[in-house]
Every structure is written in C-alpha cells, then in structure tokens.
XYZ file of C-alpha atoms in Angstrom:
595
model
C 63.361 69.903 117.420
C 62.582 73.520 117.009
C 66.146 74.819 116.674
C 66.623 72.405 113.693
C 64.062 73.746 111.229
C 64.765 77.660 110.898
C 62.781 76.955 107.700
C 59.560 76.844 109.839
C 59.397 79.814 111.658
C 57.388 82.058 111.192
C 58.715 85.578 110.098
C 57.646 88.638 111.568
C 55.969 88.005 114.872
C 57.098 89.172 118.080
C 58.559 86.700 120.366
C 58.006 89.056 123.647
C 54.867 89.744 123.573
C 51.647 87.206 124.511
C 49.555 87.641 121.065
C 46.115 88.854 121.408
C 43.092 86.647 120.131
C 41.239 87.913 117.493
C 39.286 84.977 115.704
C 37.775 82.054 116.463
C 40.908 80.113 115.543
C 43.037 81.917 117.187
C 41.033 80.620 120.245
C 40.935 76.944 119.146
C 45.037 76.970 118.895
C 45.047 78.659 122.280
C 43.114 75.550 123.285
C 45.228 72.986 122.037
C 47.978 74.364 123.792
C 46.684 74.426 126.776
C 46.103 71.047 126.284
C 49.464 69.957 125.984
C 49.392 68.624 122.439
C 52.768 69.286 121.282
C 52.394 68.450 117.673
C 49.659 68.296 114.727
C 50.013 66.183 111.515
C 48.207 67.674 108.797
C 47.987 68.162 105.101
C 46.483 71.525 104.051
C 43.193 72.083 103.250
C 41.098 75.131 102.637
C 38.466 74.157 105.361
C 40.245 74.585 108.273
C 42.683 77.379 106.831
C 42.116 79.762 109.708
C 43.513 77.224 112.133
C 46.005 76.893 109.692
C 46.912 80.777 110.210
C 46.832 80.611 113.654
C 48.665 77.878 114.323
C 51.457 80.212 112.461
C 50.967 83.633 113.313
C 49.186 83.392 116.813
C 50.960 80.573 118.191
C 54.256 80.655 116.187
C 53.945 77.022 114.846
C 54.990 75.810 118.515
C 53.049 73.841 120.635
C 51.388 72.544 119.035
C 54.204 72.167 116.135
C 53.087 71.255 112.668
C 54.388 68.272 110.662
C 53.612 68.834 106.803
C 52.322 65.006 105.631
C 51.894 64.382 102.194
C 48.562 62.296 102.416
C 46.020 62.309 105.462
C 45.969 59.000 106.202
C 49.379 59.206 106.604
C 48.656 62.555 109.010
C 46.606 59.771 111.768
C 49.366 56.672 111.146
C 52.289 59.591 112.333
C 49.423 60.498 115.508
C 49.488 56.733 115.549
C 52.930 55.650 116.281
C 53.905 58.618 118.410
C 50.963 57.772 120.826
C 52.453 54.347 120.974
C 55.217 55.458 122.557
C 54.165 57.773 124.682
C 50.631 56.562 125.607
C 49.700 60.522 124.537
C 47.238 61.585 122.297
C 48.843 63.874 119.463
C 46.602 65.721 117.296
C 45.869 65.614 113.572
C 44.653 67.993 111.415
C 42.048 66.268 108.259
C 40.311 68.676 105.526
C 36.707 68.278 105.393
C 34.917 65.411 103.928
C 37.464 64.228 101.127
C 40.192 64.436 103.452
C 38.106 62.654 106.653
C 37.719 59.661 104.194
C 41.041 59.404 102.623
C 42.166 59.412 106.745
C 38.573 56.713 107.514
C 41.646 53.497 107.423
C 43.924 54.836 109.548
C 41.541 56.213 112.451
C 40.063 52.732 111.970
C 43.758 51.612 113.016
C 44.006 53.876 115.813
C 40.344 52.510 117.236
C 40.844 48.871 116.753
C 44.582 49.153 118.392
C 42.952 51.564 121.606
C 45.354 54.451 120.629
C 44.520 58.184 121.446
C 44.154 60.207 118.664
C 42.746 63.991 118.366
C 41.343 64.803 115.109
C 40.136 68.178 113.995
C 38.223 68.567 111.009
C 36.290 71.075 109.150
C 33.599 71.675 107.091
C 31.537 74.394 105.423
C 30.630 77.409 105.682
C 27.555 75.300 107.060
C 25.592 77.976 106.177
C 24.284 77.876 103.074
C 24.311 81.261 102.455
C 27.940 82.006 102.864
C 29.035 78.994 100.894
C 31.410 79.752 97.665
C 30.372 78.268 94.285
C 31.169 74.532 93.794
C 34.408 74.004 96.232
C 32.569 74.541 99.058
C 29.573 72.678 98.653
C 30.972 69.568 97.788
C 33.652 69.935 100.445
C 30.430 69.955 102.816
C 28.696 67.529 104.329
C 25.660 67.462 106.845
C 26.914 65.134 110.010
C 30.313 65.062 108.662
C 31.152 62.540 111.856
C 29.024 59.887 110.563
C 31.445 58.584 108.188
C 33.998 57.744 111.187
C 31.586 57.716 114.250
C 31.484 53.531 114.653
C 34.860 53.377 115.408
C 35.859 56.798 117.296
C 34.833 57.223 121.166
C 33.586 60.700 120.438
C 32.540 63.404 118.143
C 31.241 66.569 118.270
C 30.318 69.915 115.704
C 29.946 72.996 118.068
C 28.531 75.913 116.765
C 30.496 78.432 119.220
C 33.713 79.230 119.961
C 33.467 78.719 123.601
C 31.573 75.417 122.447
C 34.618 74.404 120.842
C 36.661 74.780 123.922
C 34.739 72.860 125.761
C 34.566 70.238 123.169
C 38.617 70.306 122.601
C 38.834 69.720 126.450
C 36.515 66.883 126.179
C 38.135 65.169 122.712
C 41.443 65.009 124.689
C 40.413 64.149 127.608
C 38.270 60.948 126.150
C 40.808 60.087 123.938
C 43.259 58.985 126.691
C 41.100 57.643 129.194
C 41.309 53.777 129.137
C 40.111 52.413 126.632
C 41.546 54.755 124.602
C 40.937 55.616 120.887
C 40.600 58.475 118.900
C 37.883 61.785 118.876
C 36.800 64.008 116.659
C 35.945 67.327 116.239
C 34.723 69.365 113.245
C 34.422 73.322 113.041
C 32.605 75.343 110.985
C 34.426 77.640 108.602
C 32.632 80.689 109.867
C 33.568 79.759 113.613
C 37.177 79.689 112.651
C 37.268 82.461 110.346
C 34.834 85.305 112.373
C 36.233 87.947 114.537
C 34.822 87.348 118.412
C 35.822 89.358 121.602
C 38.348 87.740 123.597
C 37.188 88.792 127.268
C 33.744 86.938 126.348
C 35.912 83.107 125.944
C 35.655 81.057 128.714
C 39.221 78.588 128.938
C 38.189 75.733 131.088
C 40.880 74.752 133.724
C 42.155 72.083 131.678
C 44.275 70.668 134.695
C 40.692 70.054 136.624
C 39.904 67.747 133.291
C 42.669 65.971 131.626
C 43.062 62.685 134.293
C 44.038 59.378 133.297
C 41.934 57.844 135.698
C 42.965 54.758 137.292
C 39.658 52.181 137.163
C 39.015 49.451 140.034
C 39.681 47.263 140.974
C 37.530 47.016 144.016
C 38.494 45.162 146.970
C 36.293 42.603 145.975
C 37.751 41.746 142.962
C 41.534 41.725 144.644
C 40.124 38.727 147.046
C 38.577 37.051 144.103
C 41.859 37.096 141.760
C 44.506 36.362 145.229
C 41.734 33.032 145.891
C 42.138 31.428 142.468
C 45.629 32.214 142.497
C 45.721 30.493 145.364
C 43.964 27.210 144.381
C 46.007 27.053 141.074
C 49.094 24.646 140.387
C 49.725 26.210 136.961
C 48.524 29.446 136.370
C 49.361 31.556 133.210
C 48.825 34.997 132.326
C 48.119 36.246 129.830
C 49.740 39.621 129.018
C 47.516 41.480 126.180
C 46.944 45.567 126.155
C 49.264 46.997 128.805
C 51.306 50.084 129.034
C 54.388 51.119 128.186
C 55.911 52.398 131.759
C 59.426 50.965 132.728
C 56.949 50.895 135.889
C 54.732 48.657 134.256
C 57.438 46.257 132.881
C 58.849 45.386 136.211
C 55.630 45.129 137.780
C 54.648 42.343 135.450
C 57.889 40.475 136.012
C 57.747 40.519 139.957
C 53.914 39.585 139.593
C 54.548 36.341 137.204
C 57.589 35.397 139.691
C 56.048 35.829 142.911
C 52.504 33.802 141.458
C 54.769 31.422 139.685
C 53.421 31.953 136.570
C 53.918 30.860 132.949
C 53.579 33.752 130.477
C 52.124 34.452 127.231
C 52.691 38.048 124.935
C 50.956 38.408 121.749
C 53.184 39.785 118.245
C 49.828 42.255 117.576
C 50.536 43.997 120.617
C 53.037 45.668 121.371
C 55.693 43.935 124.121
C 54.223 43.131 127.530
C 57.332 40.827 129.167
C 61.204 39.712 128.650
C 60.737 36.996 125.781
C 64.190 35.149 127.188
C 62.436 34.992 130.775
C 62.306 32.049 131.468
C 58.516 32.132 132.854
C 57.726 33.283 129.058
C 56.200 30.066 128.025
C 56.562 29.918 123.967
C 57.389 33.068 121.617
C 54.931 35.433 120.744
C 52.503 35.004 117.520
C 49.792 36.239 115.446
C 48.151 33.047 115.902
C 48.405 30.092 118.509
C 51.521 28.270 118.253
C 51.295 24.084 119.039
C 53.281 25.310 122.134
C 50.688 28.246 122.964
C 47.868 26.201 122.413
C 49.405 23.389 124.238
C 50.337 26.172 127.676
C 46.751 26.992 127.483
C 45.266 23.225 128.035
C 47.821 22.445 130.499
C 47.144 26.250 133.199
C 44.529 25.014 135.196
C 44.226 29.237 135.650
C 43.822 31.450 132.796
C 44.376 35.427 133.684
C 43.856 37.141 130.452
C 45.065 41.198 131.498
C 42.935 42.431 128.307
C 44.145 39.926 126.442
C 43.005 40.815 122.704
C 40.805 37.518 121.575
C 40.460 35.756 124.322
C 37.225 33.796 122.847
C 39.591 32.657 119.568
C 42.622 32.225 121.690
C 40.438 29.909 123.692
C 38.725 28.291 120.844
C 42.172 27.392 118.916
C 43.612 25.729 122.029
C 40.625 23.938 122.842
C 39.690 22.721 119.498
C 36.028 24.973 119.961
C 35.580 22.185 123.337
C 34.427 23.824 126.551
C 37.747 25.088 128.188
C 38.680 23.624 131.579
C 40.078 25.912 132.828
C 39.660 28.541 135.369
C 39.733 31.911 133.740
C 39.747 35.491 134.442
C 39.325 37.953 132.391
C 40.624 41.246 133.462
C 39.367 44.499 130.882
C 37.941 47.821 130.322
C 37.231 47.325 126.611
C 33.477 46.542 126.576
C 33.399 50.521 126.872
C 33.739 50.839 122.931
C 32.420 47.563 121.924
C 29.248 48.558 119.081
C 27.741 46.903 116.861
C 29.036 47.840 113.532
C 32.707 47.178 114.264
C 33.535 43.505 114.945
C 36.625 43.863 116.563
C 35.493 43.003 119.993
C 35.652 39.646 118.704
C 33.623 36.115 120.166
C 32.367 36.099 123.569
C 34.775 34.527 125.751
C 34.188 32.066 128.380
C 34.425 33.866 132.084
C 34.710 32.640 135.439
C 35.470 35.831 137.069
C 35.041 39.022 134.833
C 36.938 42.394 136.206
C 35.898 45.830 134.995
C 39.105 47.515 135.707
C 42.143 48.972 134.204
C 44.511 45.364 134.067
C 47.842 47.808 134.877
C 46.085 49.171 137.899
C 45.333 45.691 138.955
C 48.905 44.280 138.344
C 50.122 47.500 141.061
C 47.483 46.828 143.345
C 47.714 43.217 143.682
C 51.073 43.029 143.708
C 51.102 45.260 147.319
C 48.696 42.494 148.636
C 51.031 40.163 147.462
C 53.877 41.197 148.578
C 52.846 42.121 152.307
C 50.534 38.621 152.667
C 52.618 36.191 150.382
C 51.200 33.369 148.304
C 51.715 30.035 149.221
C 51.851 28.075 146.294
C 52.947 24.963 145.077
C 53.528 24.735 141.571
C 53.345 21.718 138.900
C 54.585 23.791 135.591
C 57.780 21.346 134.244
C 60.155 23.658 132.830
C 60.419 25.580 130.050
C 62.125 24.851 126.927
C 63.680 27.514 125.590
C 63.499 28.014 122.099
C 66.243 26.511 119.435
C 67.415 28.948 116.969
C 65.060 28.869 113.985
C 66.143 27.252 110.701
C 65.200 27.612 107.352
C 67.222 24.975 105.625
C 71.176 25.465 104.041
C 72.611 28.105 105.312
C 75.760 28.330 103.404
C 73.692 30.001 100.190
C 73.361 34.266 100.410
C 69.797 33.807 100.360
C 68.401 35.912 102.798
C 65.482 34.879 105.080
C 63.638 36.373 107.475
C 65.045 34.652 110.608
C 68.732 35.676 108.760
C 67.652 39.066 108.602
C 66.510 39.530 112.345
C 69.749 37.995 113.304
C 72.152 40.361 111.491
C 69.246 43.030 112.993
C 70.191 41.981 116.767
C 73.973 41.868 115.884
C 74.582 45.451 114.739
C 71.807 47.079 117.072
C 71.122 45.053 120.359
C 67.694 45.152 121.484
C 68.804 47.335 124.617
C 69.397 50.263 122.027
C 66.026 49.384 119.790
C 62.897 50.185 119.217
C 61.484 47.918 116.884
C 58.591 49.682 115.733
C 56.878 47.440 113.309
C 57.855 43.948 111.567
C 55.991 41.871 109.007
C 53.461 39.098 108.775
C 56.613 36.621 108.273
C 58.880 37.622 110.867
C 58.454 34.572 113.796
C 58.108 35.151 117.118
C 61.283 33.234 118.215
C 63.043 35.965 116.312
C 61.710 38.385 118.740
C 64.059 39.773 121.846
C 62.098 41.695 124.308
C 64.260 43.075 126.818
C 62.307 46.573 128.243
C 58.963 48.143 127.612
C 59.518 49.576 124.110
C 61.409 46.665 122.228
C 58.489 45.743 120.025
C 55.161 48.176 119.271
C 52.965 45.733 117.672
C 50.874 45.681 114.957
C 48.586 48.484 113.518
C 45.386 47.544 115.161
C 42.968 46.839 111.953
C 45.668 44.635 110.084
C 45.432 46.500 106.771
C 48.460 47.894 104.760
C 49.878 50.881 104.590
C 50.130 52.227 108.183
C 53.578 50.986 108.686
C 55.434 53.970 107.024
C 53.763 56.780 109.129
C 53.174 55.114 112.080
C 57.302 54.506 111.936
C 57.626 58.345 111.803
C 55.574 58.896 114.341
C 57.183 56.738 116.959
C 60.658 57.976 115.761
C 59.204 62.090 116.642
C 58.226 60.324 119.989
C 62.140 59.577 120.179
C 63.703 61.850 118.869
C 65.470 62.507 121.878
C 65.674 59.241 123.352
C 68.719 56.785 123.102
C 66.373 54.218 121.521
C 67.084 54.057 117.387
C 63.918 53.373 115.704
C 63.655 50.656 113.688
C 60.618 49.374 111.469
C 60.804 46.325 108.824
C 57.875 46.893 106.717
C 57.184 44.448 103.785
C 57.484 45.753 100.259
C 53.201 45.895 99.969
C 53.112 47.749 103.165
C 56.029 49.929 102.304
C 54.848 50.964 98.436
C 51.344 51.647 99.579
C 52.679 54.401 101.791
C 55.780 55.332 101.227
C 55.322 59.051 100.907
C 54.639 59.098 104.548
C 58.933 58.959 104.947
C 59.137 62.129 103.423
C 58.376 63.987 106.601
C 60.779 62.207 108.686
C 63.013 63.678 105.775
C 61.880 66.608 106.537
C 61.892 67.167 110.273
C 64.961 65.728 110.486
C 63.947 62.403 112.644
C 66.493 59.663 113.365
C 65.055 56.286 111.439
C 65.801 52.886 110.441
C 63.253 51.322 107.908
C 64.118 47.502 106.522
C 62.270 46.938 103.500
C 61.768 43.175 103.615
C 61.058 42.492 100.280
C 59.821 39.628 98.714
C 58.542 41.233 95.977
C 54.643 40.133 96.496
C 51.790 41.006 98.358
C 53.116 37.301 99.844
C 49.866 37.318 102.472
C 47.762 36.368 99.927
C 50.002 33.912 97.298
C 49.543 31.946 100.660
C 45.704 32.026 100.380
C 45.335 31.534 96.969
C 47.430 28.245 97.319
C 45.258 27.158 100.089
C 41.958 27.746 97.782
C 43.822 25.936 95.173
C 44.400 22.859 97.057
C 40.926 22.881 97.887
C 39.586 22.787 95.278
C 41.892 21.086 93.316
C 43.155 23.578 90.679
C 46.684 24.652 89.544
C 49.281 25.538 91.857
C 51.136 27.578 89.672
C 48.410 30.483 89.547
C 48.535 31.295 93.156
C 50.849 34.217 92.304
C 48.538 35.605 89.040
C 47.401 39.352 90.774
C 49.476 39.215 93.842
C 53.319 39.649 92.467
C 54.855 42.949 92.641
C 57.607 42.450 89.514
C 57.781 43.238 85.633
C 58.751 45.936 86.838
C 59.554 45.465 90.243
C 59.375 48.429 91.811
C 62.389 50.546 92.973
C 62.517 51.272 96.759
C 65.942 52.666 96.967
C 65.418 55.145 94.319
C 62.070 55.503 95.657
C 63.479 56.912 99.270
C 66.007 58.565 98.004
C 63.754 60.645 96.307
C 62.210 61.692 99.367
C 65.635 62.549 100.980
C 65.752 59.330 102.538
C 69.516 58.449 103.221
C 69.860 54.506 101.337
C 73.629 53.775 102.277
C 73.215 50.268 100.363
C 72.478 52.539 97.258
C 70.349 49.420 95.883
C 68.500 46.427 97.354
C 70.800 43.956 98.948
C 70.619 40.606 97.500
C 73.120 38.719 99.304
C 73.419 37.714 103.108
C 77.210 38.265 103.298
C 76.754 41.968 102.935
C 73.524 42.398 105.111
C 75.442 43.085 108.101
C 77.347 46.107 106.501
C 75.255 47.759 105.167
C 72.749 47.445 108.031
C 75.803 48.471 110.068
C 76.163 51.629 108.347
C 72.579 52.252 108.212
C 72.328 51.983 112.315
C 75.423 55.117 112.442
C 73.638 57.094 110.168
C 70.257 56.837 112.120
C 72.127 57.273 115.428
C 73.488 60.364 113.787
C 69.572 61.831 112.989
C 69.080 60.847 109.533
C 66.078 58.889 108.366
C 67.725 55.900 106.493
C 65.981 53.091 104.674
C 67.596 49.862 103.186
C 65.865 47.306 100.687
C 66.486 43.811 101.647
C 65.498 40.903 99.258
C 63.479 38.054 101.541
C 62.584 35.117 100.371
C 59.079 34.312 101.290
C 59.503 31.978 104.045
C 57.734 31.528 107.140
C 54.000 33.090 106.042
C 52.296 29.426 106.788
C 53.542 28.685 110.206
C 52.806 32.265 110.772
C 49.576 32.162 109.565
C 48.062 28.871 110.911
C-alpha cells in the first residue's frame, strides 16, 4: 500500500537513520509501533496535533499508516470493518470532546459487536493555566472518558509519558482479549507537546503483554458437554460469535458431523458454517424463522457457542413457555455485561453454563472426540433444503432483492467474495456461505450509517487478498455516510458497494403500517417522514464525486441490465478501484424479515 501513495510521504526525513525521540509524542508513536498497529483512522484535530507530527516526521507515516477520514465516526466504522477481518485491533485517532461524541455511535458499534478497537484521544492543555482563549477550553473536558466509558472495556488519562506507554500496552492488549471491544486513551496536550529525555522512557516488552489468551475450558466442563452429547438424539448448535480462522471453519464442520448435529448461524453475525451443508438446518435470520423456531423445539440439546440472544432466541421458539430442552450455553461475554448498556440481553435459561472461549472449546473437544468417538444414534429426519425464493412474476425488470443477490452470485461466486455488509431485506436463503469470510454481519448496535466505513475498512484488511469486497448498503444507510467512500478513493482500495435502493428509510414504513393497523388509522400515511424522494437523492453523482468509479453512470432500473453492469463493476474492483453501483429495489421482503 505504501508504494501507491507517493503523495503521503513525508519529504525531507532520512530513511537511514533510526530518528531520535524528542517529545512526548514522539514516544507515544514509538509505542504504537511497537504494538503492531499498522494503521490509524483519523480526522485532524488540534488536540492531539503533536501525535499528528510525529506520526509524520518521527515515524514517516508508516506503521502505523494514516488514513485521512472525512468524519470521526466514520474514523471507528473503517477500525471497525478491518478488525472484522482480521480479528486485530486497528487504531483510531478522535479530537477531543466534539470529536469523541461525533465518534460515541460508532464505538457503540464496535462494543455491542465485541470488535477491538484502539482509540486515542486528547484533550486540554488540562492545565488551566496553559489553556488558549476559547478553543481550548471548550475543546476540554474533565473525565473526558465518561461520555464513552459504558460501552468500552477500558479507559485511561495518564499524566506521564512513561504512563502512557504503559497505558497504550494495556488499551491493546484489552482490546483483543476475548471478549473483545474497544479502549480508550486520552493525552494531555502538554504530555504530547513537552520535550522529555529519551534515556528516562521505559518501553515495556510488548511481546511479554500482547496474548490472545485462550480461556478454559477445564476438564470438567469437556466431560460435562461429551455426557449430554452423549444422551442427545437431536442435538443442535448453535453457532453465534466465533472467529474468522480457515482453522476455525473446518473445526466447526468436523464437530457438527462427528456429533451429528443440526446447525443454526445468525445474519447479525458474521458467517460461522457452509449455509448449503446439509447439517445447516434453515437459513440464517435476524429473527427466528417458522423453520428456526421449529429446529429449536424439536433438539432435545441446545449448544449455544456464544450465541448472541439466547434468552429471545429461546423465548420466540418457545412461545415465552419453559424450554425443554437441554441447553448449554458456552460464553465469555458476561465480562462486559453493565448496567447501562442493555445489550447483554434477557437471562437465558442454563443447564450447564461454560466460562470459556467457545473456539477454544470447539478445538479441544473435538481431540476428545476424535480419539474416544461418540456413539450416537440420531433421530433428526432430514433436511430440506431450501427452494429458491420467489417474489411473484418474474418476467417484469423489476428488481428485487432475491433478483439482485442472484445476479450478485452469478458474476462473483461466493469463493471470490467477501460480502461485507447487506441490508435489513436481504433473506437468509439468499445467503451462500462457503469459507470463513463470505458474510461479516451486521454492525453490532443496528443503527445506520456504519455500513460505508466499516466497508472500507474490511476492503484495507484485503487489500491484498484474492477476496473482492463487496457491501450492499441500503440507500438510508448509504446517504447517512457516504463520505466515508472517499478514503477508499483515496488509498486506492479495491471495492464493490451495491446501493440497494428503495428510496425510503423502508425499516420504518414497515412500522408505521403495523401502528396503523392497530389502531385502525390510514394506511396510506405509513410513508409521511420516512420516503427519501422529491428529490430523490443522487447516489451515482454522489460517488462519483468522491472519485468513486460508477460504471452504470446512473441507477439501474431494470433487471435485464443488472448483470452487466454488476459485471463490469466486479473487473474494475478486481483491478483496485473502489466502484459503487445504484440499484433500484423494490421494497420487498422487510416483514418476513422482520417478524
């Protein structure tokens, strides 16, 4: 990536010899380095401009690189998406109180969907004293963490340079220990800005800190899981939070096979098992599916590996009756559960609760398994597999979700994607999981306007990879954040973003007409406040004027010429240009979606 941006280096520095510390910034950046952060996201700000410096003319804007965002929340969505891929924590740069709370959404993201995330902020001078008129006192603030501390694992103001060190090491380290999330970190203006003595710094070892510590699970809890397993006729796991590793994705497979399992994968996560397998037992949803919920009665053993809300999950299937089944519940995310942020959801019913990391768990009991086999005699019936979904004639050139996720498949097979993000009203059946990065899931807190960065950010994570990264975004998600494109413009970064555009913030039409019917008022107002039109906004000229490649040149209207232009739009991407194309939806599919 370096070699492409002459543009970005700096000018003037020698390339042969180590540079010499001389302020506390120049200390932090050594820091980060050493921590193996290879990029930051930021958007300037005056607060932490000596990092800003030394990122440039100590380190030579390498390692970590900077990627110039245009708004800060769209600096944690790019942190966001490239630790999706890589299960890495990238850091992110936010300017003192204004910019910590234009960034409060996304790091909310990042913490609800347990992805690492370093974030350095600023603040200051905090002494009073030393502050300039105006600027920097209302660019202050006393406990600047507060605003983001109920849903960030850790956070931390040193008052030292050495401090800071230590308190880099730790933000990093935290941050991708299971469960992860993201840290923070804010420094004083003074600290950054002050000349210090290098031979007084103290650099930790970082290599005797930065572990991603495997967690249980004890020998114990092996015998517990192998007895019910066991005693089960129909057991069915379900796959929730689990990593990314090609390692991972096989070790799942042979573990479902050999327990002679049915399987269920969740669309808010990001893809956990082969969705044409044919132990998968029903696609993948936001919600329980009749065929989910009916899976669920029928196991007579429930393993949830961190299944994300097991309690509603439960509830749906069951109609809120006492489940039958047997159920284990296999998670380390209690660790961040608080009491201002919800998202650890109900309180799920648990016959045999495991602390432990449910990846480790998968390894280890599939070595017991495999050298003292199971002997097991199953009752599932088998598996229907799916009928291709239907949305009524479909000889008109109206284009549809399932129509566009077809012509999707056909130009770019799922072996060469990486479908990064897709919308409320894309169906599960529509989904083909065939290796560990097909699908990334959702955003975590399920609010709009993460999609565009977060795309970016798992395109840097693969930029050298043979995967093209794709992301259909809806037209709310895409307007609200659409700025975030220009720096895959920018740097350069292969990408594929469908604009599935129904022209409405659809989510909600669907609720209003749902109030309506209660209540027993007009129909025809559900889209009063909610439709994007008169004018309807132009996407294509809208990218474009970010430098985003648009090979349709306007939106596409008719299904007989999807597959074209989407066929052009996959060569340019595979050729490194960012390329977007707006795709007229009709609104289909949001109710069985949303049920």
């Amino acid at each position: 990536m370096e070699s492409q941006f002459v543009s970005d280096r700096p000018v003037k520095l020698s390339i042969n010899e180590d540079p010499s510390i001389e302020f506390g910034s120049d200390a932090i950046v050594e820091q980060l380095s050493r921590l193996g952060l290879n990029y930051i996201a930021l958007v300037p700000g005056s607060s932490y401009r000596g990092i800003h410096d030394s990122l440039i003319n100590y380190n030579g804007n390498r390692e970590p690189q900077m990627l110039l965002c245009l708004h800060e929340e769209h600096s944690i969505a790019v942190a966001h998406g490239y630790a999706k891929v890589t299960e890495r924590p990238m850091a992110a740069a936010i300017h003192a109180n204004v910019g910590l709370q234009h960034a409060a959404m996304a790091i909310y993201n990042a913490f609800a969907d347990r992805i690492p995330v370093v974030v350095l902020g600023a603040t200051g001078p905090v002494d009073n004293a030393k502050k300039r008129p105006w600027i920097d006192w209302i660019h202050s603030a006393t406990d600047q963490a507060a605003i983001i501390r109920s849903y960030t694992k850790f956070d931390d103001e040193p008052r030292s340079v050495d401090a800071a060190l230590n308190s880099l090491l730790r933000c990093a380290s935290l941050s991708m220990e299971k469960p992860c999330a993201p840290t923070y970190i804010c420094m004083d203006v003074r600290l950054q800005e002050d000349k210090i003595d290098p031979h007084t710094l103290k650099f930790p070892k970082t290599d005797r800190y930065l572990h991603k510590r495997l967690v249980g699970p004890s020998r114990q809890d092996l015998d517990l899981v192998i007895t019910e397993l066991r005693s089960a006729n129909r057991p069915l796991f379900l796959f929730g939070r689990v990593d990314r590793s090609q390692e991972g994705w096989q070790g799942r497979i042979s573990l479902a096979e050999i327990c002679k399992a049915r399987v269920m994968t969740d669309l808010k996560q990001a893809c956990a098992f082969p969705t044409a397998h044919t132990l998968h037992a029903c696609p993948p949803g936001v919600f329980n599916s009749p065929r989910a919920s009916e899976a669920i009665r029928t196991a007579d053993l429930i393993i949830s590996f961190d299944w994300v809300d097991l309690a509603g999950t439960l509830s749906a299937a069951w109609s809120d009756a006492e489940p039958s089944n047997r159920i284990i519940h296999i998670s380390l995310d209690s660790i961040l559960h608080n009491g201002w942020s919800k998202d650890h959801f109900g309180h799920p019913p648990v016959d045999v609760p495991i602390f432990a990391d449910p990846n480790n768990l998968v390894q280890c009991l599939l070595q017991e398994l495999q050298s003292t086999p199971l002997e097991l005699s199953t009752t599932w019936t088998e598996t229907p597999r799916p009928l291709p979904s239907s949305d009524g004639e479909k000889t008109t050139e109206e284009i549809f979700m399932n129509d566009l996720a077809s012509i999707l498949y056909t130009v770019l097979p799922p072996d060469d994607m990486c479908l990064v993000r897709v919308p409320l009203g894309w169906r599960g059946d529509d989904l083909r999981a065939t290796h560990p990065l097909s699908f990334l899931g959702q955003d975590g807190g399920a609010g709009i306007g993460s999609g565009p960065g977060q795309a970016v950010g798992a395109a840097l994570a693969l930029k050298d990879s043979s995967l093209v990264p794709v992301a259909v975004l809806g037209d709310g998600d895409f307007l609200m954040a659409s700025s975030a494109l220009w720096t895959a413009s920018r740097y350069r970064l292969p990408l594929l973003v469908i604009v599935a555009n129904n022209a409405s913030f659809y989510n909600d039409e669907v609720h209003q007409e749902r109030v309506a019917r209660e209540r027993r008022r007009p129909l025809e107002n559900k889209w009063i406040g909610i439709r994007l039109d008169d004018p309807l906004p132009d996407i294509t000229q809208n990218a474009k004027s970010f430098g985003i490649s648009t090979p349709a040149g306007a939106q596409v209207k008719e299904k007989s010429k999807l597959e074209g232009v989407l066929l052009k739009a996959v060569q340019e991407a595979k050729s490194g240009k960012a390329v977007l194309v707006d795709v007229q939806v009709l609104p289909d599919g949001y109710g069985a979606t949303l049920k």
